[in-house]
GROMACS .gro file of C-alpha atoms in nm:
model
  233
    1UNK     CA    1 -18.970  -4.275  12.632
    2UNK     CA    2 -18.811  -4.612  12.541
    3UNK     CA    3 -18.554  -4.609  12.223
    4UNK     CA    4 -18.677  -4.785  11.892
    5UNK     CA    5 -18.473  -5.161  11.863
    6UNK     CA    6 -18.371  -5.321  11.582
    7UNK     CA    7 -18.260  -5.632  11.578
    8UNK     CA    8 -18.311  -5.939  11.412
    9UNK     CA    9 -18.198  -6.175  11.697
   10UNK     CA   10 -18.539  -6.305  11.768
   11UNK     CA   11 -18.634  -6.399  11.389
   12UNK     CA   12 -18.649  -6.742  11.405
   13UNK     CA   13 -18.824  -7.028  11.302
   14UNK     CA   14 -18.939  -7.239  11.610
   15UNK     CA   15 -19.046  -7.110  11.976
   16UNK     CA   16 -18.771  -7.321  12.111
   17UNK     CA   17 -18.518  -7.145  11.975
   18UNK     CA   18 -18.698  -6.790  12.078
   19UNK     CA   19 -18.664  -6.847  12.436
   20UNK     CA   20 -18.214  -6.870  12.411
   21UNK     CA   21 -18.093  -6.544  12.560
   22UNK     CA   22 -17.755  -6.431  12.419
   23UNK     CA   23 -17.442  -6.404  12.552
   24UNK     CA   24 -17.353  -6.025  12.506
   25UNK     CA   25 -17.538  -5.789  12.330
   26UNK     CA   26 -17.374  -5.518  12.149
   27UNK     CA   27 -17.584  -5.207  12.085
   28UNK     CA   28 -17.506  -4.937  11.819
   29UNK     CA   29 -17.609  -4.577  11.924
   30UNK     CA   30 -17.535  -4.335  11.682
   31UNK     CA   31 -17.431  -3.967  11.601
   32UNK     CA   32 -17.582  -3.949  11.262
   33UNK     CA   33 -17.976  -3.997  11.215
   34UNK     CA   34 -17.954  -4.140  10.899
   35UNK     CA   35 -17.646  -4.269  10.723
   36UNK     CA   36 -17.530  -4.461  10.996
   37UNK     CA   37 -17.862  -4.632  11.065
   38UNK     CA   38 -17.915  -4.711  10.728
   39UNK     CA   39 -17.558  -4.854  10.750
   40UNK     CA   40 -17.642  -5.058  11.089
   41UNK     CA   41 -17.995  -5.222  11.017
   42UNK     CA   42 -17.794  -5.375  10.725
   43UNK     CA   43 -17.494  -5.520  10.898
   44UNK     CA   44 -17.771  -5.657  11.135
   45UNK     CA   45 -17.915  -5.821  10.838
   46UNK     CA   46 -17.583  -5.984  10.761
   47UNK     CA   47 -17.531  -6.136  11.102
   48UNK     CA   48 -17.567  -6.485  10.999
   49UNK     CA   49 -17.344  -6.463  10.679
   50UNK     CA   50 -17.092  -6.293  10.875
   51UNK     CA   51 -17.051  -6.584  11.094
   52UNK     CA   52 -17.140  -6.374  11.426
   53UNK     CA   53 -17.200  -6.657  11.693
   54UNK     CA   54 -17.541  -6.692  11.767
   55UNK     CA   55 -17.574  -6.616  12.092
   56UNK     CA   56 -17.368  -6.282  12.032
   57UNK     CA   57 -17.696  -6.009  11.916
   58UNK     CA   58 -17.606  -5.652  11.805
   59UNK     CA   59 -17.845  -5.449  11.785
   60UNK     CA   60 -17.930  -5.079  11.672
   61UNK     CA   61 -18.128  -4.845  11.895
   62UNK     CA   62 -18.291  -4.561  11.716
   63UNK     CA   63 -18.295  -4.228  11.897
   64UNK     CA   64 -18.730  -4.143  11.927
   65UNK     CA   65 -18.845  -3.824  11.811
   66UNK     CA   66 -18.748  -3.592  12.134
   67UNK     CA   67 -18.408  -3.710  12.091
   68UNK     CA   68 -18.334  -3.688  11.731
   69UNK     CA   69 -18.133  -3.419  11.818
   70UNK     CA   70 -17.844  -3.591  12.002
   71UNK     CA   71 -17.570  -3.558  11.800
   72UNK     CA   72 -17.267  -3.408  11.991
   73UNK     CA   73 -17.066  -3.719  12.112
   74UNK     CA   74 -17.099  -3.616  12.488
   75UNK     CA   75 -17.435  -3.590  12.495
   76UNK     CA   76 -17.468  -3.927  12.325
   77UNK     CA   77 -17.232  -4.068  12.553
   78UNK     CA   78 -17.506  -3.930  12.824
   79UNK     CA   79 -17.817  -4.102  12.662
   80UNK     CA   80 -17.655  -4.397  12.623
   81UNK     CA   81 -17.616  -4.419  13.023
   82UNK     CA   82 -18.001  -4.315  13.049
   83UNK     CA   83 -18.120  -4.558  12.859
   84UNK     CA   84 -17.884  -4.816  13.048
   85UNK     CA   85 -18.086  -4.752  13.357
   86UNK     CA   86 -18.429  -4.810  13.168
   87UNK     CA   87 -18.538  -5.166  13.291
   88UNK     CA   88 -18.774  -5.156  12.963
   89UNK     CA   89 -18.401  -5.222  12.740
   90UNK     CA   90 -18.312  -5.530  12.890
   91UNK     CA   91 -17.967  -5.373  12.934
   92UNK     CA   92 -17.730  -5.612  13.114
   93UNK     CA   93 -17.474  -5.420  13.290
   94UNK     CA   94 -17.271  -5.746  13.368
   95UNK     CA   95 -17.229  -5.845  12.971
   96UNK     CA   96 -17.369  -5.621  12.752
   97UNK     CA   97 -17.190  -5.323  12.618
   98UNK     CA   98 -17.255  -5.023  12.390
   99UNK     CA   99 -17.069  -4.904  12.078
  100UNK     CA  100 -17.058  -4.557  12.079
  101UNK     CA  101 -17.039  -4.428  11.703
  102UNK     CA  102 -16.933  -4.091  11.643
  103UNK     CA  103 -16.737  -3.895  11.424
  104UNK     CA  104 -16.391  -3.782  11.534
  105UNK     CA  105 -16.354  -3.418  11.370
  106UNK     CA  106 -16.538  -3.229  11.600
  107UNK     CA  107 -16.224  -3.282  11.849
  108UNK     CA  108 -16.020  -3.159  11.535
  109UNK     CA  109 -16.021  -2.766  11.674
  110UNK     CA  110 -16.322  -2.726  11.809
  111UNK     CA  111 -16.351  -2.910  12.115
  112UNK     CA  112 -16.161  -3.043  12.411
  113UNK     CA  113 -16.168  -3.310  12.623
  114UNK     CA  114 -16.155  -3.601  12.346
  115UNK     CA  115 -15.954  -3.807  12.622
  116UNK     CA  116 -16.169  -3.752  12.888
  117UNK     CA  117 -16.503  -3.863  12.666
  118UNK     CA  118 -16.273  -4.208  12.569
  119UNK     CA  119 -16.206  -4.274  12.901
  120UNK     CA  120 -16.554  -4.225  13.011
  121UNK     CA  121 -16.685  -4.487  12.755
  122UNK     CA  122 -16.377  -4.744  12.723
  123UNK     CA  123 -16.481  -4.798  13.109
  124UNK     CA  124 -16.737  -5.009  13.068
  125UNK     CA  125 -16.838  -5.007  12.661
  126UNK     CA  126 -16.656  -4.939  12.297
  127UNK     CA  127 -16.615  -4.648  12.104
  128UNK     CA  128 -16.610  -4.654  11.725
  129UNK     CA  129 -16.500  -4.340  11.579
  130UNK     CA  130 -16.428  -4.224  11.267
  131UNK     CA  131 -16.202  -3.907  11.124
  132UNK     CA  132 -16.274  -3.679  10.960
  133UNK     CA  133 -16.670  -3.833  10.971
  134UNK     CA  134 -16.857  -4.175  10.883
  135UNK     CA  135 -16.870  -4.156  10.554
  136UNK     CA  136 -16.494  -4.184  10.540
  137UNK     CA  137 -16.527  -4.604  10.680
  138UNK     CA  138 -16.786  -4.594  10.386
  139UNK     CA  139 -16.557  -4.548  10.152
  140UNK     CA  140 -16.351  -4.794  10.237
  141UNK     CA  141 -16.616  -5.052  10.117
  142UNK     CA  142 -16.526  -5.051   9.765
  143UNK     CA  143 -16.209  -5.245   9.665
  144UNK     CA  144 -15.921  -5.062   9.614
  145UNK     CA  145 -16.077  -4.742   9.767
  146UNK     CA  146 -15.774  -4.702   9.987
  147UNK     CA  147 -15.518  -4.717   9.719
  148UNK     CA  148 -15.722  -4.485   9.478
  149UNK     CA  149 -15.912  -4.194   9.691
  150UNK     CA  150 -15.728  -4.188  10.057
  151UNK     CA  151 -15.358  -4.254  10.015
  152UNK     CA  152 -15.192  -3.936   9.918
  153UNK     CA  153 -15.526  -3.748  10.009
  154UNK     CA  154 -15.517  -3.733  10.372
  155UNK     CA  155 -15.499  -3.387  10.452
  156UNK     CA  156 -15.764  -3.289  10.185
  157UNK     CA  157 -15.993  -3.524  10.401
  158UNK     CA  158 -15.925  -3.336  10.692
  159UNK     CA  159 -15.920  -3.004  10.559
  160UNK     CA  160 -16.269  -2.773  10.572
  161UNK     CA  161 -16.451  -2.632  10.288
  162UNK     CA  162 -16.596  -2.267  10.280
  163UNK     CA  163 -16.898  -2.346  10.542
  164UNK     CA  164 -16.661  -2.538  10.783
  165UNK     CA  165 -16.749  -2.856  10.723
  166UNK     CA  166 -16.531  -3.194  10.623
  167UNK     CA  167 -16.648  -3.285  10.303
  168UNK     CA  168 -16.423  -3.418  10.124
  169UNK     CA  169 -16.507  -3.803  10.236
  170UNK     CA  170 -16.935  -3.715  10.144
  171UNK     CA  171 -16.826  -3.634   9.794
  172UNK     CA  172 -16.602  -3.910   9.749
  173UNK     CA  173 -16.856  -4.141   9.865
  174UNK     CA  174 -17.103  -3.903   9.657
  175UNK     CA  175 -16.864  -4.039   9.309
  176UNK     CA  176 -16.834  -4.386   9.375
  177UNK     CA  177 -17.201  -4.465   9.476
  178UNK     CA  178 -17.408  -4.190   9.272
  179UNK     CA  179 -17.556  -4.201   9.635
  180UNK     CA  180 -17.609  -3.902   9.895
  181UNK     CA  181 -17.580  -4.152  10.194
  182UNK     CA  182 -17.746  -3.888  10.414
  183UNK     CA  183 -18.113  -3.948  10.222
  184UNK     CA  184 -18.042  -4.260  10.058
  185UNK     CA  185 -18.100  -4.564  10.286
  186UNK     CA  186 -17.982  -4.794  10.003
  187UNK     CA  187 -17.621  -4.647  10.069
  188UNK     CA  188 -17.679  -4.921  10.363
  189UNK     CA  189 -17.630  -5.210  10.129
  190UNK     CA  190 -17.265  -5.135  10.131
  191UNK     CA  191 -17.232  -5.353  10.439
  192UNK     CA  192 -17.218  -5.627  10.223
  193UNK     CA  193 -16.874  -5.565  10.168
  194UNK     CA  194 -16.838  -5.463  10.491
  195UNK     CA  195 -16.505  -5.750  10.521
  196UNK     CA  196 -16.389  -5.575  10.222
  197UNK     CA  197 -16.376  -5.244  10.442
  198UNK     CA  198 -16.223  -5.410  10.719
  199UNK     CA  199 -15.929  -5.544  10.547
  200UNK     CA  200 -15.901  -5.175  10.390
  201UNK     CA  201 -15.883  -4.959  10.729
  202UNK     CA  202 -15.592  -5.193  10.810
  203UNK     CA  203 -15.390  -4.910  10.604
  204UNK     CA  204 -15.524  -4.591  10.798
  205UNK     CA  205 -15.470  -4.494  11.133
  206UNK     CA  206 -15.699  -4.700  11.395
  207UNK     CA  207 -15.574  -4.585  11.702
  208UNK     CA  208 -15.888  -4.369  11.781
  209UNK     CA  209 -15.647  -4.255  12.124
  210UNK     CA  210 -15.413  -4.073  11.872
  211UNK     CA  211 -15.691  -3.975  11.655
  212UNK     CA  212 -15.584  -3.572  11.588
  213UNK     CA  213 -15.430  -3.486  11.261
  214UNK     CA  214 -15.508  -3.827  11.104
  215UNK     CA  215 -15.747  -3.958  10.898
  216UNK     CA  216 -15.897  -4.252  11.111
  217UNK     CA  217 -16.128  -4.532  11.165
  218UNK     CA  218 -16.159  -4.801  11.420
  219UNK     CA  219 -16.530  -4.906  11.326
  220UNK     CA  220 -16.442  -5.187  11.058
  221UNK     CA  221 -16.179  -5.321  11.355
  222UNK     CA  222 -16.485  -5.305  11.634
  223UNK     CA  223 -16.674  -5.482  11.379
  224UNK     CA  224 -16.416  -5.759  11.333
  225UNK     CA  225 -16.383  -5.809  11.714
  226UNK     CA  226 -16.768  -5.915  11.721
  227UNK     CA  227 -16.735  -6.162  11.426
  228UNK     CA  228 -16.456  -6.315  11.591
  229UNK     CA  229 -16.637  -6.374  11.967
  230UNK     CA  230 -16.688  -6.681  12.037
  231UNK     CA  231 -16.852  -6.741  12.381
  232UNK     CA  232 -16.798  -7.135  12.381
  233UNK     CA  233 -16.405  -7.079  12.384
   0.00000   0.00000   0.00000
């Protein structure tokens, strides 16, 4: 069964400009089921005042049904390569390349081979990883964020509560948006200050290869990377 796509590369106003293929497409696949696609679809919605080239598309493909499931990163590191293969994606081996999103705290004492799972994606695509979860490169949307909620705070980000989950960065978010971002799609419309967020994970650690022990993000840096491609240079 084929993934959902979401894209808004071929919204555009004459049939001339339909038939231009891009350059590279960059597709998102996911951990999360909800908070990061609501985060996603809106960022694609922003491509044009973002200043992403326009023959650079990103796109979001939506686990179906069966595979809702997927969440451990290996296993999504798996269905990304099956659905490489599917001639029905349009997958382009040559230029194309998929940004693997997953959170980074699983690896924290759970779970080895973090550098093998890098190394299998960083040979041909990106990963975009976030510790101790996604919510954390959410935060990071609302000015001064950093200064207020994360400096000073790292280890109670990283630290579990009494079901063994990281949640101090979900209740964070939780104060400054009034929003659970896991049911809310609206949380999404903080993409809009997605350059905001950016600028902000300058000041945590984005080195996703010495990712233990730290809060981290790369995601707002792989973001930056795509507004900045230009194909004509």
């Amino acid at each position: 069964m084929p993934v959902h796509t979401y894209t808004n590369w071929n919204q555009r106003p004459s049939d001339q400009e339909e038939q231009i293929e891009p350059f590279r497409k960059y597709i998102f696949i996911c951990e999360g089921a909800n908070t990061e696609i609501f985060y996603f679809k809106r960022l694609i919605d922003l491509r044009k005042e973002l200043g992403i080239h326009p023959l650079i598309d990103i796109r979001l493909w939506e686990k179906t049904e069966e595979d809702k499931n997927i969440s451990f990163a290996k296993r999504l590191v798996d269905f990304a390569e099956e659905q490489k293969k599917n001639p029905n994606n349009g997958f382009d081996a040559d230029r194309d390349k998929m940004v693997i999103v997953f959170d980074g705290d699983i690896f924290e004492a759970k779970v080895q081979g973090y550098d093998e799972l890098l190394a299998t994606i960083e040979k041909n695509d990106i990963a975009a990883v976030t510790n101790p979860n996604f919510e954390l490169f959410l935060i990071l949307h609302i000015e001064g964020s950093y200064e207020k909620y994360i400096k000073g705070h790292e280890e109670e980000f990283l630290t579990v509560d009494d079901k063994d989950r990281y949640s101090r960065a979900y209740f964070v978010l939780h104060e400054l948006t009034g929003m659970n971002a896991k049911k809310n799609p609206e949380i999404g419309n903080l993409a809009d200050n997605v350059l905001v967020a950016i600028e902000q994970e300058k000041n945590i650690n984005q080195d996703i290869h010495d990712l233990k022990g730290k809060v981290s993000s790369n995601v707002g840096k792989v973001i930056e990377e795509i507004i900045n491609e230009n194909p004509d240079i």
